[in-house]
Amino acid sequence: MTIKGLVVHLRRDWDDHKAEQTIDTLMMIKKVSKVSPIAAGYEDDLNRQRVERELRD
């Protein structure tokens, strides 16, 4: 099996500074060609609230 990429999910949203530090660090890894951030939106917050509510119920 060969791997052409990875997807990483964060437990919490990060501020821009923390994200930039992490992106810079990942780009230093040999053979990493691209790291793209995905902006968090209001839908993400709504989904987290829904999941928390469902887990409580």
mmJSON file of the N, C-alpha and C atoms, coordinates in Angstrom:
{"data_MODEL":{"atom_site":{
"group_PDB":["ATOM","ATOM","ATOM","ATOM","ATOM","ATOM","ATOM","ATOM","ATOM","ATOM","ATOM","ATOM","ATOM","ATOM","ATOM","ATOM","ATOM","ATOM","ATOM","ATOM","ATOM","ATOM","ATOM","ATOM","ATOM","ATOM","ATOM","ATOM","ATOM","ATOM","ATOM","ATOM","ATOM","ATOM","ATOM","ATOM","ATOM","ATOM","ATOM","ATOM","ATOM","ATOM","ATOM","ATOM","ATOM","ATOM","ATOM","ATOM","ATOM","ATOM","ATOM","ATOM","ATOM","ATOM","ATOM","ATOM","ATOM","ATOM","ATOM","ATOM","ATOM","ATOM","ATOM","ATOM","ATOM","ATOM","ATOM","ATOM","ATOM","ATOM","ATOM","ATOM","ATOM","ATOM","ATOM","ATOM","ATOM","ATOM","ATOM","ATOM","ATOM","ATOM","ATOM","ATOM","ATOM","ATOM","ATOM","ATOM","ATOM","ATOM","ATOM","ATOM","ATOM","ATOM","ATOM","ATOM","ATOM","ATOM","ATOM","ATOM","ATOM","ATOM","ATOM","ATOM","ATOM","ATOM","ATOM","ATOM","ATOM","ATOM","ATOM","ATOM","ATOM","ATOM","ATOM","ATOM","ATOM","ATOM","ATOM","ATOM","ATOM","ATOM","ATOM","ATOM","ATOM","ATOM","ATOM","ATOM","ATOM","ATOM","ATOM","ATOM","ATOM","ATOM","ATOM","ATOM","ATOM","ATOM","ATOM","ATOM","ATOM","ATOM","ATOM","ATOM","ATOM","ATOM","ATOM","ATOM","ATOM","ATOM","ATOM","ATOM","ATOM","ATOM","ATOM","ATOM","ATOM","ATOM","ATOM","ATOM","ATOM","ATOM","ATOM","ATOM","ATOM","ATOM","ATOM","ATOM","ATOM","ATOM","ATOM"],
"id":[1,2,3,4,5,6,7,8,9,10,11,12,13,14,15,16,17,18,19,20,21,22,23,24,25,26,27,28,29,30,31,32,33,34,35,36,37,38,39,40,41,42,43,44,45,46,47,48,49,50,51,52,53,54,55,56,57,58,59,60,61,62,63,64,65,66,67,68,69,70,71,72,73,74,75,76,77,78,79,80,81,82,83,84,85,86,87,88,89,90,91,92,93,94,95,96,97,98,99,100,101,102,103,104,105,106,107,108,109,110,111,112,113,114,115,116,117,118,119,120,121,122,123,124,125,126,127,128,129,130,131,132,133,134,135,136,137,138,139,140,141,142,143,144,145,146,147,148,149,150,151,152,153,154,155,156,157,158,159,160,161,162,163,164,165,166,167,168,169,170,171],
"type_symbol":["N","C","C","N","C","C","N","C","C","N","C","C","N","C","C","N","C","C","N","C","C","N","C","C","N","C","C","N","C","C","N","C","C","N","C","C","N","C","C","N","C","C","N","C","C","N","C","C","N","C","C","N","C","C","N","C","C","N","C","C","N","C","C","N","C","C","N","C","C","N","C","C","N","C","C","N","C","C","N","C","C","N","C","C","N","C","C","N","C","C","N","C","C","N","C","C","N","C","C","N","C","C","N","C","C","N","C","C","N","C","C","N","C","C","N","C","C","N","C","C","N","C","C","N","C","C","N","C","C","N","C","C","N","C","C","N","C","C","N","C","C","N","C","C","N","C","C","N","C","C","N","C","C","N","C","C","N","C","C","N","C","C","N","C","C","N","C","C","N","C","C"],
"label_atom_id":["N","CA","C","N","CA","C","N","CA","C","N","CA","C","N","CA","C","N","CA","C","N","CA","C","N","CA","C","N","CA","C","N","CA","C","N","CA","C","N","CA","C","N","CA","C","N","CA","C","N","CA","C","N","CA","C","N","CA","C","N","CA","C","N","CA","C","N","CA","C","N","CA","C","N","CA","C","N","CA","C","N","CA","C","N","CA","C","N","CA","C","N","CA","C","N","CA","C","N","CA","C","N","CA","C","N","CA","C","N","CA","C","N","CA","C","N","CA","C","N","CA","C","N","CA","C","N","CA","C","N","CA","C","N","CA","C","N","CA","C","N","CA","C","N","CA","C","N","CA","C","N","CA","C","N","CA","C","N","CA","C","N","CA","C","N","CA","C","N","CA","C","N","CA","C","N","CA","C","N","CA","C","N","CA","C","N","CA","C","N","CA","C","N","CA","C","N","CA","C"],
"label_alt_id":[null,null,null,null,null,null,null,null,null,null,null,null,null,null,null,null,null,null,null,null,null,null,null,null,null,null,null,null,null,null,null,null,null,null,null,null,null,null,null,null,null,null,null,null,null,null,null,null,null,null,null,null,null,null,null,null,null,null,null,null,null,null,null,null,null,null,null,null,null,null,null,null,null,null,null,null,null,null,null,null,null,null,null,null,null,null,null,null,null,null,null,null,null,null,null,null,null,null,null,null,null,null,null,null,null,null,null,null,null,null,null,null,null,null,null,null,null,null,null,null,null,null,null,null,null,null,null,null,null,null,null,null,null,null,null,null,null,null,null,null,null,null,null,null,null,null,null,null,null,null,null,null,null,null,null,null,null,null,null,null,null,null,null,null,null,null,null,null,null,null,null],
"label_comp_id":["MET","MET","MET","THR","THR","THR","ILE","ILE","ILE","LYS","LYS","LYS","GLY","GLY","GLY","LEU","LEU","LEU","VAL","VAL","VAL","VAL","VAL","VAL","HIS","HIS","HIS","LEU","LEU","LEU","ARG","ARG","ARG","ARG","ARG","ARG","ASP","ASP","ASP","TRP","TRP","TRP","ASP","ASP","ASP","ASP","ASP","ASP","HIS","HIS","HIS","LYS","LYS","LYS","ALA","ALA","ALA","GLU","GLU","GLU","GLN","GLN","GLN","THR","THR","THR","ILE","ILE","ILE","ASP","ASP","ASP","THR","THR","THR","LEU","LEU","LEU","MET","MET","MET","MET","MET","MET","ILE","ILE","ILE","LYS","LYS","LYS","LYS","LYS","LYS","VAL","VAL","VAL","SER","SER","SER","LYS","LYS","LYS","VAL","VAL","VAL","SER","SER","SER","PRO","PRO","PRO","ILE","ILE","ILE","ALA","ALA","ALA","ALA","ALA","ALA","GLY","GLY","GLY","TYR","TYR","TYR","GLU","GLU","GLU","ASP","ASP","ASP","ASP","ASP","ASP","LEU","LEU","LEU","ASN","ASN","ASN","ARG","ARG","ARG","GLN","GLN","GLN","ARG","ARG","ARG","VAL","VAL","VAL","GLU","GLU","GLU","ARG","ARG","ARG","GLU","GLU","GLU","LEU","LEU","LEU","ARG","ARG","ARG","ASP","ASP","ASP"],
"label_asym_id":["A","A","A","A","A","A","A","A","A","A","A","A","A","A","A","A","A","A","A","A","A","A","A","A","A","A","A","A","A","A","A","A","A","A","A","A","A","A","A","A","A","A","A","A","A","A","A","A","A","A","A","A","A","A","A","A","A","A","A","A","A","A","A","A","A","A","A","A","A","A","A","A","A","A","A","A","A","A","A","A","A","A","A","A","A","A","A","A","A","A","A","A","A","A","A","A","A","A","A","A","A","A","A","A","A","A","A","A","A","A","A","A","A","A","A","A","A","A","A","A","A","A","A","A","A","A","A","A","A","A","A","A","A","A","A","A","A","A","A","A","A","A","A","A","A","A","A","A","A","A","A","A","A","A","A","A","A","A","A","A","A","A","A","A","A","A","A","A","A","A","A"],
"label_entity_id":["1","1","1","1","1","1","1","1","1","1","1","1","1","1","1","1","1","1","1","1","1","1","1","1","1","1","1","1","1","1","1","1","1","1","1","1","1","1","1","1","1","1","1","1","1","1","1","1","1","1","1","1","1","1","1","1","1","1","1","1","1","1","1","1","1","1","1","1","1","1","1","1","1","1","1","1","1","1","1","1","1","1","1","1","1","1","1","1","1","1","1","1","1","1","1","1","1","1","1","1","1","1","1","1","1","1","1","1","1","1","1","1","1","1","1","1","1","1","1","1","1","1","1","1","1","1","1","1","1","1","1","1","1","1","1","1","1","1","1","1","1","1","1","1","1","1","1","1","1","1","1","1","1","1","1","1","1","1","1","1","1","1","1","1","1","1","1","1","1","1","1"],
"label_seq_id":[1,1,1,2,2,2,3,3,3,4,4,4,5,5,5,6,6,6,7,7,7,8,8,8,9,9,9,10,10,10,11,11,11,12,12,12,13,13,13,14,14,14,15,15,15,16,16,16,17,17,17,18,18,18,19,19,19,20,20,20,21,21,21,22,22,22,23,23,23,24,24,24,25,25,25,26,26,26,27,27,27,28,28,28,29,29,29,30,30,30,31,31,31,32,32,32,33,33,33,34,34,34,35,35,35,36,36,36,37,37,37,38,38,38,39,39,39,40,40,40,41,41,41,42,42,42,43,43,43,44,44,44,45,45,45,46,46,46,47,47,47,48,48,48,49,49,49,50,50,50,51,51,51,52,52,52,53,53,53,54,54,54,55,55,55,56,56,56,57,57,57],
"pdbx_PDB_ins_code":[null,null,null,null,null,null,null,null,null,null,null,null,null,null,null,null,null,null,null,null,null,null,null,null,null,null,null,null,null,null,null,null,null,null,null,null,null,null,null,null,null,null,null,null,null,null,null,null,null,null,null,null,null,null,null,null,null,null,null,null,null,null,null,null,null,null,null,null,null,null,null,null,null,null,null,null,null,null,null,null,null,null,null,null,null,null,null,null,null,null,null,null,null,null,null,null,null,null,null,null,null,null,null,null,null,null,null,null,null,null,null,null,null,null,null,null,null,null,null,null,null,null,null,null,null,null,null,null,null,null,null,null,null,null,null,null,null,null,null,null,null,null,null,null,null,null,null,null,null,null,null,null,null,null,null,null,null,null,null,null,null,null,null,null,null,null,null,null,null,null,null],
"Cartn_x":[0.847,0.0,0.896,0.502,1.2,0.24,0.761,-0.045,0.348,-0.621,-0.285,-0.627,-1.298,-1.625,-2.284,-2.414,-3.054,-4.035,-5.071,-6.009,-5.898,-5.727,-5.585,-6.732,-7.446,-8.529,-8.063,-8.354,-7.957,-9.095,-8.751,-9.777,-10.485,-9.746,-10.309,-9.836,-10.571,-10.14,-8.902,-7.992,-6.771,-6.817,-6.128,-6.005,-4.994,-4.943,-4.083,-2.611,-2.169,-0.757,-0.371,-1.171,-0.896,-0.96,-1.926,-2.062,-0.84,-0.381,0.789,2.036,2.205,3.347,3.301,2.132,1.984,2.189,1.631,1.816,3.296,3.982,5.421,6.186,5.82,6.49,6.239,4.998,4.681,5.403,5.561,6.252,7.74,8.28,9.691,9.922,8.846,8.977,9.33,10.295,10.763,9.614,9.521,8.553,7.142,6.923,5.619,5.618,4.648,4.621,3.544,2.54,1.458,0.741,0.433,-0.382,-1.411,-2.695,-3.754,-4.671,-4.837,-5.773,-7.216,-8.126,-9.561,-10.183,-10.759,-11.328,-12.564,-12.669,-13.842,-14.953,-16.159,-17.304,-18.37,-19.45,-20.525,-21.134,-21.08,-21.625,-20.88,-19.569,-18.775,-19.228,-19.462,-19.914,-21.305,-22.186,-23.526,-23.458,-22.613,-22.467,-21.929,-20.945,-20.414,-21.499,-22.287,-23.36,-24.391,-24.714,-25.687,-25.179,-23.914,-23.337,-23.308,-22.897,-22.877,-24.275,-25.282,-26.668,-27.122,-26.819,-27.218,-26.531,-25.282,-24.564,-25.147,-25.598,-26.21,-27.547,-28.306,-29.64,-29.46],
"Cartn_y":[-1.174,0.0,1.242,2.243,3.521,4.611,5.598,6.703,7.975,8.716,9.976,11.198,11.006,12.153,11.722,12.67,12.44,13.571,13.276,14.29,14.292,15.479,15.618,16.473,15.991,16.754,17.212,18.449,19.012,18.868,18.666,18.539,19.863,20.946,22.281,23.212,24.291,25.302,26.009,26.364,27.06,28.483,29.386,30.748,30.753,31.856,31.938,31.706,32.225,32.097,30.628,29.907,28.488,27.687,28.013,27.304,27.546,28.776,29.084,28.367,28.316,27.591,26.117,25.527,24.107,23.861,24.733,24.602,24.697,25.675,25.82,24.572,24.015,22.802,21.621,21.451,20.34,20.482,21.717,21.94,21.589,21.535,21.168,19.666,18.883,17.428,17.085,16.229,15.831,15.267,15.697,15.267,15.807,16.709,17.38,18.515,18.503,19.523,20.578,20.281,21.238,20.991,22.072,22.013,23.125,22.782,23.772,23.833,25.024,25.153,25.185,24.776,24.858,25.74,26.845,27.801,27.216,27.469,27.041,28.064,27.588,28.472,28.226,28.951,28.801,27.402,26.746,25.393,24.428,24.639,23.78,23.902,25.124,25.344,24.74,24.912,24.327,22.804,22.201,20.745,20.246,20.957,20.553,20.624,21.696,21.844,20.728,20.384,19.322,17.982,17.675,16.418,16.37,17.47,17.504,17.282,17.908,17.752,16.314,15.707,14.324,13.363,13.638,12.768,12.892,14.082,14.253,13.542,13.573,12.935,11.445],
"Cartn_z":[0.0,0.0,0.0,-0.775,-0.761,-0.318,0.362,0.887,0.152,-0.355,-1.021,-0.18,0.95,1.79,3.08,3.984,5.273,5.554,6.316,6.787,8.306,8.873,10.324,10.835,11.838,12.46,13.837,14.168,15.453,16.455,17.709,18.749,19.013,18.86,19.096,17.99,17.779,16.817,17.36,16.479,16.859,16.347,17.052,16.548,15.395,14.676,13.491,13.822,14.951,15.322,15.527,16.291,16.544,15.244,14.405,13.13,12.244,12.157,11.331,11.834,13.15,13.711,13.317,13.402,13.079,11.592,10.766,9.308,8.959,9.545,9.293,9.712,10.851,11.347,10.415,9.971,9.064,7.727,7.254,5.98,6.069,7.281,7.457,7.327,7.39,7.27,5.825,5.682,4.357,3.522,2.3,1.292,1.506,2.478,2.599,1.587,0.679,-0.377,-0.162,0.669,0.837,2.158,2.87,4.081,3.947,3.984,3.777,4.994,5.571,6.691,6.179,7.019,6.724,7.801,7.381,8.337,9.02,10.316,11.08,10.867,10.694,10.5,11.552,11.446,12.425,12.383,11.222,11.119,12.039,12.163,13.033,14.483,14.921,16.288,16.503,15.539,15.651,15.714,14.905,14.912,16.246,16.814,18.127,19.192,19.173,20.157,20.006,18.759,18.507,19.035,18.773,19.231,20.755,21.39,22.862,23.431,22.814,23.277,23.111,21.969,21.727,22.705,23.022,23.961,25.365,25.742,27.065,27.136,26.031,26.003,25.892],
"occupancy":[1.0,1.0,1.0,1.0,1.0,1.0,1.0,1.0,1.0,1.0,1.0,1.0,1.0,1.0,1.0,1.0,1.0,1.0,1.0,1.0,1.0,1.0,1.0,1.0,1.0,1.0,1.0,1.0,1.0,1.0,1.0,1.0,1.0,1.0,1.0,1.0,1.0,1.0,1.0,1.0,1.0,1.0,1.0,1.0,1.0,1.0,1.0,1.0,1.0,1.0,1.0,1.0,1.0,1.0,1.0,1.0,1.0,1.0,1.0,1.0,1.0,1.0,1.0,1.0,1.0,1.0,1.0,1.0,1.0,1.0,1.0,1.0,1.0,1.0,1.0,1.0,1.0,1.0,1.0,1.0,1.0,1.0,1.0,1.0,1.0,1.0,1.0,1.0,1.0,1.0,1.0,1.0,1.0,1.0,1.0,1.0,1.0,1.0,1.0,1.0,1.0,1.0,1.0,1.0,1.0,1.0,1.0,1.0,1.0,1.0,1.0,1.0,1.0,1.0,1.0,1.0,1.0,1.0,1.0,1.0,1.0,1.0,1.0,1.0,1.0,1.0,1.0,1.0,1.0,1.0,1.0,1.0,1.0,1.0,1.0,1.0,1.0,1.0,1.0,1.0,1.0,1.0,1.0,1.0,1.0,1.0,1.0,1.0,1.0,1.0,1.0,1.0,1.0,1.0,1.0,1.0,1.0,1.0,1.0,1.0,1.0,1.0,1.0,1.0,1.0,1.0,1.0,1.0,1.0,1.0,1.0],
"B_iso_or_equiv":[0.0,0.0,0.0,0.0,0.0,0.0,0.0,0.0,0.0,0.0,0.0,0.0,0.0,0.0,0.0,0.0,0.0,0.0,0.0,0.0,0.0,0.0,0.0,0.0,0.0,0.0,0.0,0.0,0.0,0.0,0.0,0.0,0.0,0.0,0.0,0.0,0.0,0.0,0.0,0.0,0.0,0.0,0.0,0.0,0.0,0.0,0.0,0.0,0.0,0.0,0.0,0.0,0.0,0.0,0.0,0.0,0.0,0.0,0.0,0.0,0.0,0.0,0.0,0.0,0.0,0.0,0.0,0.0,0.0,0.0,0.0,0.0,0.0,0.0,0.0,0.0,0.0,0.0,0.0,0.0,0.0,0.0,0.0,0.0,0.0,0.0,0.0,0.0,0.0,0.0,0.0,0.0,0.0,0.0,0.0,0.0,0.0,0.0,0.0,0.0,0.0,0.0,0.0,0.0,0.0,0.0,0.0,0.0,0.0,0.0,0.0,0.0,0.0,0.0,0.0,0.0,0.0,0.0,0.0,0.0,0.0,0.0,0.0,0.0,0.0,0.0,0.0,0.0,0.0,0.0,0.0,0.0,0.0,0.0,0.0,0.0,0.0,0.0,0.0,0.0,0.0,0.0,0.0,0.0,0.0,0.0,0.0,0.0,0.0,0.0,0.0,0.0,0.0,0.0,0.0,0.0,0.0,0.0,0.0,0.0,0.0,0.0,0.0,0.0,0.0,0.0,0.0,0.0,0.0,0.0,0.0],
"pdbx_formal_charge":[null,null,null,null,null,null,null,null,null,null,null,null,null,null,null,null,null,null,null,null,null,null,null,null,null,null,null,null,null,null,null,null,null,null,null,null,null,null,null,null,null,null,null,null,null,null,null,null,null,null,null,null,null,null,null,null,null,null,null,null,null,null,null,null,null,null,null,null,null,null,null,null,null,null,null,null,null,null,null,null,null,null,null,null,null,null,null,null,null,null,null,null,null,null,null,null,null,null,null,null,null,null,null,null,null,null,null,null,null,null,null,null,null,null,null,null,null,null,null,null,null,null,null,null,null,null,null,null,null,null,null,null,null,null,null,null,null,null,null,null,null,null,null,null,null,null,null,null,null,null,null,null,null,null,null,null,null,null,null,null,null,null,null,null,null,null,null,null,null,null,null],
"auth_seq_id":[1,1,1,2,2,2,3,3,3,4,4,4,5,5,5,6,6,6,7,7,7,8,8,8,9,9,9,10,10,10,11,11,11,12,12,12,13,13,13,14,14,14,15,15,15,16,16,16,17,17,17,18,18,18,19,19,19,20,20,20,21,21,21,22,22,22,23,23,23,24,24,24,25,25,25,26,26,26,27,27,27,28,28,28,29,29,29,30,30,30,31,31,31,32,32,32,33,33,33,34,34,34,35,35,35,36,36,36,37,37,37,38,38,38,39,39,39,40,40,40,41,41,41,42,42,42,43,43,43,44,44,44,45,45,45,46,46,46,47,47,47,48,48,48,49,49,49,50,50,50,51,51,51,52,52,52,53,53,53,54,54,54,55,55,55,56,56,56,57,57,57],
"auth_comp_id":["MET","MET","MET","THR","THR","THR","ILE","ILE","ILE","LYS","LYS","LYS","GLY","GLY","GLY","LEU","LEU","LEU","VAL","VAL","VAL","VAL","VAL","VAL","HIS","HIS","HIS","LEU","LEU","LEU","ARG","ARG","ARG","ARG","ARG","ARG","ASP","ASP","ASP","TRP","TRP","TRP","ASP","ASP","ASP","ASP","ASP","ASP","HIS","HIS","HIS","LYS","LYS","LYS","ALA","ALA","ALA","GLU","GLU","GLU","GLN","GLN","GLN","THR","THR","THR","ILE","ILE","ILE","ASP","ASP","ASP","THR","THR","THR","LEU","LEU","LEU","MET","MET","MET","MET","MET","MET","ILE","ILE","ILE","LYS","LYS","LYS","LYS","LYS","LYS","VAL","VAL","VAL","SER","SER","SER","LYS","LYS","LYS","VAL","VAL","VAL","SER","SER","SER","PRO","PRO","PRO","ILE","ILE","ILE","ALA","ALA","ALA","ALA","ALA","ALA","GLY","GLY","GLY","TYR","TYR","TYR","GLU","GLU","GLU","ASP","ASP","ASP","ASP","ASP","ASP","LEU","LEU","LEU","ASN","ASN","ASN","ARG","ARG","ARG","GLN","GLN","GLN","ARG","ARG","ARG","VAL","VAL","VAL","GLU","GLU","GLU","ARG","ARG","ARG","GLU","GLU","GLU","LEU","LEU","LEU","ARG","ARG","ARG","ASP","ASP","ASP"],
"auth_asym_id":["A","A","A","A","A","A","A","A","A","A","A","A","A","A","A","A","A","A","A","A","A","A","A","A","A","A","A","A","A","A","A","A","A","A","A","A","A","A","A","A","A","A","A","A","A","A","A","A","A","A","A","A","A","A","A","A","A","A","A","A","A","A","A","A","A","A","A","A","A","A","A","A","A","A","A","A","A","A","A","A","A","A","A","A","A","A","A","A","A","A","A","A","A","A","A","A","A","A","A","A","A","A","A","A","A","A","A","A","A","A","A","A","A","A","A","A","A","A","A","A","A","A","A","A","A","A","A","A","A","A","A","A","A","A","A","A","A","A","A","A","A","A","A","A","A","A","A","A","A","A","A","A","A","A","A","A","A","A","A","A","A","A","A","A","A","A","A","A","A","A","A"],
"auth_atom_id":["N","CA","C","N","CA","C","N","CA","C","N","CA","C","N","CA","C","N","CA","C","N","CA","C","N","CA","C","N","CA","C","N","CA","C","N","CA","C","N","CA","C","N","CA","C","N","CA","C","N","CA","C","N","CA","C","N","CA","C","N","CA","C","N","CA","C","N","CA","C","N","CA","C","N","CA","C","N","CA","C","N","CA","C","N","CA","C","N","CA","C","N","CA","C","N","CA","C","N","CA","C","N","CA","C","N","CA","C","N","CA","C","N","CA","C","N","CA","C","N","CA","C","N","CA","C","N","CA","C","N","CA","C","N","CA","C","N","CA","C","N","CA","C","N","CA","C","N","CA","C","N","CA","C","N","CA","C","N","CA","C","N","CA","C","N","CA","C","N","CA","C","N","CA","C","N","CA","C","N","CA","C","N","CA","C","N","CA","C","N","CA","C","N","CA","C","N","CA","C"],
"pdbx_PDB_model_num":[1,1,1,1,1,1,1,1,1,1,1,1,1,1,1,1,1,1,1,1,1,1,1,1,1,1,1,1,1,1,1,1,1,1,1,1,1,1,1,1,1,1,1,1,1,1,1,1,1,1,1,1,1,1,1,1,1,1,1,1,1,1,1,1,1,1,1,1,1,1,1,1,1,1,1,1,1,1,1,1,1,1,1,1,1,1,1,1,1,1,1,1,1,1,1,1,1,1,1,1,1,1,1,1,1,1,1,1,1,1,1,1,1,1,1,1,1,1,1,1,1,1,1,1,1,1,1,1,1,1,1,1,1,1,1,1,1,1,1,1,1,1,1,1,1,1,1,1,1,1,1,1,1,1,1,1,1,1,1,1,1,1,1,1,1,1,1,1,1,1,1]
}}}
